[in-house]
Amino acid sequence: MRAVVTGCAGFIGSHLCEFLVKKGYDVIGIDNLCTGAIENIASLPKENFTFIRKDITKGISIQGKIDEVYNLASPASPKAYQRLAIETMLANSIGTTNMLELALKKKACFLQASTSEVYGDPLVHPQKESYYGNVNPVGPRACYDESKRFAEALIMNYHWRYGLETRIARIFNTYGPRMSASDGRVIPNFIIQALRSEPLTVYGRGLQTRSFCYISDMVQGLYRLMHCSYAMPVNLGNPKEIKIIELAKLIKRLTGSKSKLTFVKMPEDDPEKRRPDITLARELLKWKPKVTLRKGLIETIAWFRALEEA
Ligand code: UDP
């Protein structure tokens, strides 16, 4: 099997490449490194992994057959996509079109990394795939939310018009080793602050919730989704919900840190609640997350500790 993975040098992309190579795939990884890091793919074997440094909005042609295209190229953390707002919108619109065209030409199956952010600040809880969301089209998260929503619509229309095999994964908060230490996401922020004995920056009162899925579970879910035959969106995430303040206390405990908590201003349009309803993924993919938050955090803390000590 031969697969293309865009966003291969990112957090989820690099773990997916590793997983596919272990399964015996030849993988072509594409990334422009605007948020990804070359170190994330440094250990992949040269015989089975080819890296192309390229922006997917610029178009891409690849020699030979391709069976699967995993489209993960986009800034994905609020800090990164707000800094690269227009680039994010172009990656998800023009970039996604280019990758759909590649899949069409190669008769490959196309999988999109969509996002729980298509639900915006949801008014329905937990979120099922049938919920249309509550999104602000002119807010600070719009560049990401709306371009991911556009991408979903585009993909469905390629599926309907051309019969292209397509999959849409709505990825909820995911964590693990190789997350960027500087992209402002809550788990790396809290772990690094705890390891450095700095105050943990809880936004607002920390009563907002998220549901965190460990990376190995996410990669398994993406792979299973690619290999089912369902074109409509599927939620992938861990349904166990936690308040951000509780997460801060848990990370403090697991790192043995003496850091204090500090409460800072809540960012605009920060969703109050987020939890996937994964009934569909359970039934369709026979998939559910296996790694508990505690176990996943222990692994993640060990990775960040080694990074801090290096
Ligand atoms: N958050 C926080 N402190 C931080 C970073 C984030 O309290 O240092 C909160 C943020 O307000 C949000 C949640 O943690 O409610 C998750 O934020 P993240 O940026 O990881 O991703 P999001 O789920 O918002 O896309």
XYZ file of C-alpha atoms and ligand atoms in Angstrom:
335
model
C 0.000 0.000 0.000
C 1.154 3.527 -0.737
C -0.243 6.504 1.182
C 0.153 10.259 1.085
C -0.026 12.063 4.434
C -0.218 15.856 4.334
C 0.787 17.596 7.537
C 3.185 14.685 8.112
C 5.517 16.686 10.365
C 2.738 17.723 12.729
C 1.716 16.035 15.949
C -1.000 13.677 14.643
C 0.566 13.448 11.156
C 3.916 12.163 12.392
C 2.304 9.500 14.600
C 0.088 8.435 11.691
C 3.120 8.094 9.374
C 4.881 5.965 11.975
C 1.804 3.761 12.340
C 1.413 3.293 8.572
C 5.115 2.503 8.046
C 4.875 -0.131 10.813
C 1.898 -1.639 8.946
C 4.127 -2.015 5.877
C 3.011 1.033 3.892
C 5.206 3.220 1.751
C 4.403 6.721 2.911
C 4.887 10.027 1.137
C 4.742 12.811 3.672
C 4.035 16.402 2.657
C 4.471 19.427 4.929
C 5.503 23.055 4.524
C 6.686 23.120 8.162
C 4.662 26.233 9.006
C 3.686 24.587 12.287
C 5.176 21.070 11.978
C 8.719 20.177 12.977
C 11.211 18.146 10.974
C 12.379 16.388 14.182
C 8.946 14.753 14.386
C 9.700 12.672 11.278
C 13.455 12.275 11.751
C 13.229 8.678 12.960
C 11.080 7.372 10.075
C 12.954 4.854 7.884
C 14.151 6.333 4.560
C 13.245 3.118 2.642
C 9.536 3.499 3.429
C 9.135 7.195 4.006
C 9.697 10.069 1.583
C 9.390 13.651 2.747
C 8.310 16.423 0.364
C 8.548 19.948 1.752
C 5.692 21.704 0.037
C 2.661 23.884 0.653
C -0.426 21.944 -0.494
C -2.018 25.156 -1.792
C 0.660 25.206 -4.497
C -0.486 21.938 -6.086
C 1.294 18.658 -6.090
C 2.017 15.873 -8.549
C 3.283 12.474 -7.486
C 4.599 9.677 -9.675
C 3.161 6.175 -9.370
C 0.120 4.725 -7.675
C -1.419 6.035 -4.479
C -4.013 4.071 -2.522
C -4.821 6.459 0.282
C -4.600 10.196 0.944
C -4.761 11.424 4.549
C -5.247 15.201 4.512
C -4.001 16.610 7.817
C -2.242 19.761 6.605
C -3.512 22.788 8.531
C -2.468 24.786 11.564
C -4.650 23.323 14.302
C -4.127 25.050 17.632
C -6.021 28.294 18.333
C -2.739 30.188 18.759
C -1.277 28.827 15.499
C -4.352 29.266 13.322
C -4.969 32.774 14.606
C -1.369 33.722 13.757
C -1.714 32.026 10.351
C -5.380 32.818 9.753
C -5.325 33.311 5.980
C -2.836 30.471 5.425
C -5.186 28.206 7.419
C -8.160 29.165 5.252
C -6.190 28.605 2.048
C -4.841 25.232 3.229
C -8.359 24.025 4.027
C -9.909 25.336 0.808
C -7.361 25.431 -2.048
C -5.069 22.871 -0.380
C -7.927 20.452 0.210
C -9.107 20.906 -3.401
C -5.608 20.041 -4.638
C -5.477 16.911 -2.529
C -8.971 15.856 -3.629
C -7.851 16.269 -7.251
C -4.809 14.112 -6.522
C -7.012 11.416 -4.950
C -9.368 11.582 -7.948
C -6.530 11.209 -10.440
C -5.004 8.284 -8.535
C -8.372 6.669 -7.641
C -7.253 6.828 -4.019
C -9.441 6.967 -0.925
C -9.356 10.429 0.686
C -9.565 11.028 4.449
C -9.977 14.503 5.893
C -8.844 15.573 9.346
C -11.856 17.668 10.253
C -12.465 18.949 13.738
C -14.817 19.233 16.684
C -14.566 22.977 15.989
C -17.188 22.523 13.252
C -19.602 22.465 16.237
C -18.299 25.868 17.429
C -19.443 26.682 20.956
C -22.030 23.893 20.955
C -25.521 24.328 22.351
C -26.120 20.563 22.278
C -24.169 18.298 24.610
C -22.535 15.871 23.962
C -22.048 16.535 20.263
C -23.428 14.041 17.756
C -22.540 14.164 14.062
C -26.104 15.244 13.275
C -25.682 18.534 15.216
C -24.965 21.458 12.863
C -23.087 23.560 15.391
C -23.022 27.095 16.738
C -20.218 28.882 14.921
C -19.350 32.573 14.796
C -18.341 33.294 11.173
C -16.526 36.520 12.080
C -14.912 35.549 15.386
C -11.255 34.768 16.114
C -11.806 31.029 15.550
C -13.673 31.499 12.259
C -10.588 31.075 10.054
C -10.315 27.498 11.286
C -13.932 26.537 11.997
C -15.378 27.924 8.790
C -12.607 26.640 6.524
C -12.935 23.156 8.036
C -16.692 23.374 7.484
C -16.093 24.457 3.893
C -13.705 21.516 3.447
C -16.369 19.075 4.644
C -18.857 20.490 2.111
C -16.257 20.356 -0.660
C -15.372 16.743 0.119
C -19.014 15.621 0.141
C -19.504 17.237 -3.269
C -16.461 15.431 -4.708
C -17.973 12.260 -3.307
C -21.414 12.908 -4.796
C -20.309 14.237 -8.174
C -17.326 11.979 -8.938
C -17.978 8.980 -6.714
C -14.647 9.608 -4.995
C -14.176 7.480 -1.871
C -14.011 9.984 0.968
C -13.934 9.944 4.774
C -14.346 12.781 7.270
C -12.951 12.439 10.789
C -14.146 15.083 13.249
C -11.182 15.044 15.576
C -11.727 16.168 19.177
C -8.913 17.356 21.480
C -5.990 14.960 21.157
C -2.753 14.900 23.152
C 0.489 13.015 23.567
C 4.220 13.161 22.923
C 5.354 15.506 20.107
C 2.724 18.149 20.704
C 4.268 21.505 20.064
C 5.559 23.045 23.282
C 4.860 26.535 22.018
C 1.480 26.415 20.276
C -0.468 27.353 23.388
C -2.532 24.208 23.799
C -3.676 23.488 27.299
C -1.911 20.168 27.990
C 1.616 21.213 26.855
C 1.131 24.615 28.540
C 0.199 23.078 31.900
C 2.871 20.352 31.758
C 5.682 22.754 30.888
C 4.520 25.292 33.480
C 4.345 22.526 36.113
C 7.806 21.188 35.238
C 9.271 24.707 35.437
C 7.479 25.465 38.728
C 5.692 28.354 37.031
C 2.002 29.148 37.671
C -0.459 27.134 35.559
C -2.424 29.619 33.429
C -6.094 28.658 33.785
C -8.236 30.706 31.403
C -11.411 32.123 32.939
C -12.421 30.181 36.053
C -11.443 26.905 34.431
C -15.015 25.649 34.424
C -15.019 25.068 30.663
C -14.676 21.409 29.727
C -12.795 19.374 27.145
C -12.479 15.628 26.468
C -8.946 14.477 25.710
C -8.021 11.533 23.490
C -4.568 9.958 23.596
C -2.680 9.940 20.304
C -2.437 6.133 19.877
C -6.226 5.852 20.148
C -6.689 8.665 17.622
C -4.333 7.114 15.046
C -6.112 3.768 15.371
C -9.457 5.538 14.831
C -8.219 7.356 11.716
C -6.895 4.122 10.231
C -10.144 2.272 10.902
C -12.165 5.108 9.408
C -10.080 5.039 6.224
C -10.847 1.315 5.954
C -14.598 1.455 6.431
C -16.933 2.537 3.653
C -18.762 5.460 5.268
C -18.474 8.896 3.664
C -20.353 11.066 6.170
C -18.549 12.688 9.130
C -17.560 10.547 12.113
C -16.571 11.890 15.541
C -13.262 10.600 16.895
C -12.341 11.493 20.445
C -12.484 10.369 24.028
C -15.929 10.914 25.580
C -14.526 11.377 29.100
C -15.041 15.042 29.917
C -13.023 17.095 32.398
C -13.086 20.706 33.604
C -9.926 22.643 32.770
C -9.380 23.424 36.450
C -9.494 19.704 37.252
C -7.017 19.052 34.450
C -4.661 21.629 35.975
C -4.859 19.933 39.381
C -4.319 16.484 37.848
C -1.214 17.643 35.952
C 0.112 19.277 39.122
C -0.338 15.979 40.993
C 1.188 13.807 38.267
C 4.250 16.030 37.879
C 4.643 16.461 41.661
C 4.833 20.207 41.001
C 4.506 22.963 43.575
C 3.203 25.407 40.926
C 0.231 27.588 41.815
C -2.782 28.121 39.574
C -3.269 31.579 38.129
C -6.554 32.690 36.567
C -6.268 34.779 33.421
C -8.734 36.306 30.971
C -10.866 33.841 29.012
C -10.208 34.123 25.243
C -13.097 35.252 23.031
C -15.344 32.456 21.667
C -13.664 29.753 23.758
C -16.172 26.868 23.722
C -17.691 26.219 27.146
C -18.184 22.497 26.697
C -16.899 19.877 24.336
C -17.533 16.146 24.427
C -17.961 13.786 21.509
C -20.817 11.347 21.225
C -18.896 8.416 19.720
C -21.811 6.001 19.275
C -21.309 6.092 15.501
C -17.564 5.361 15.654
C -18.171 2.551 18.138
C -20.731 0.893 15.874
C -19.119 1.572 12.519
C -15.449 1.114 13.361
C -15.684 -1.115 16.443
C -13.471 1.539 17.968
C -13.283 3.269 21.310
C -10.401 4.938 23.148
C -8.454 2.645 25.460
C -5.913 4.926 27.137
C -7.089 6.697 30.308
C -6.280 10.378 30.786
C -4.045 9.508 33.733
C -1.992 6.977 31.754
C -1.765 9.200 28.683
C -0.681 12.174 30.770
C 2.039 10.105 32.467
C 3.461 9.228 29.008
C 3.157 12.818 27.823
C 4.755 14.245 30.963
C 7.700 11.823 30.573
C 8.208 13.043 27.003
C 8.108 16.744 27.946
C 10.370 16.089 30.944
C 13.004 14.538 28.637
C 12.643 17.535 26.300
C 13.115 19.972 29.209
C 16.189 18.111 30.415
C 17.799 17.807 26.974
N -6.640 26.803 28.322
C -6.243 27.219 29.590
N -4.932 27.561 29.777
C -3.991 27.479 28.793
C -4.400 27.051 27.512
C -5.740 26.728 27.309
O -7.055 27.299 30.525
O -2.820 27.801 29.064
C -8.050 26.387 28.118
C -8.725 27.085 26.936
O -9.381 28.261 27.364
C -9.707 26.029 26.462
C -9.076 24.707 26.841
O -8.055 25.019 27.786
O -10.931 26.164 27.164
C -8.452 23.971 25.654
O -7.653 24.883 24.947
P -6.730 24.450 23.735
O -6.065 25.686 23.254
O -5.866 23.307 24.132
O -7.715 23.892 22.598
P -9.240 24.158 22.149
O -9.986 22.987 22.679
O -9.737 25.447 22.761
O -9.185 24.203 20.678
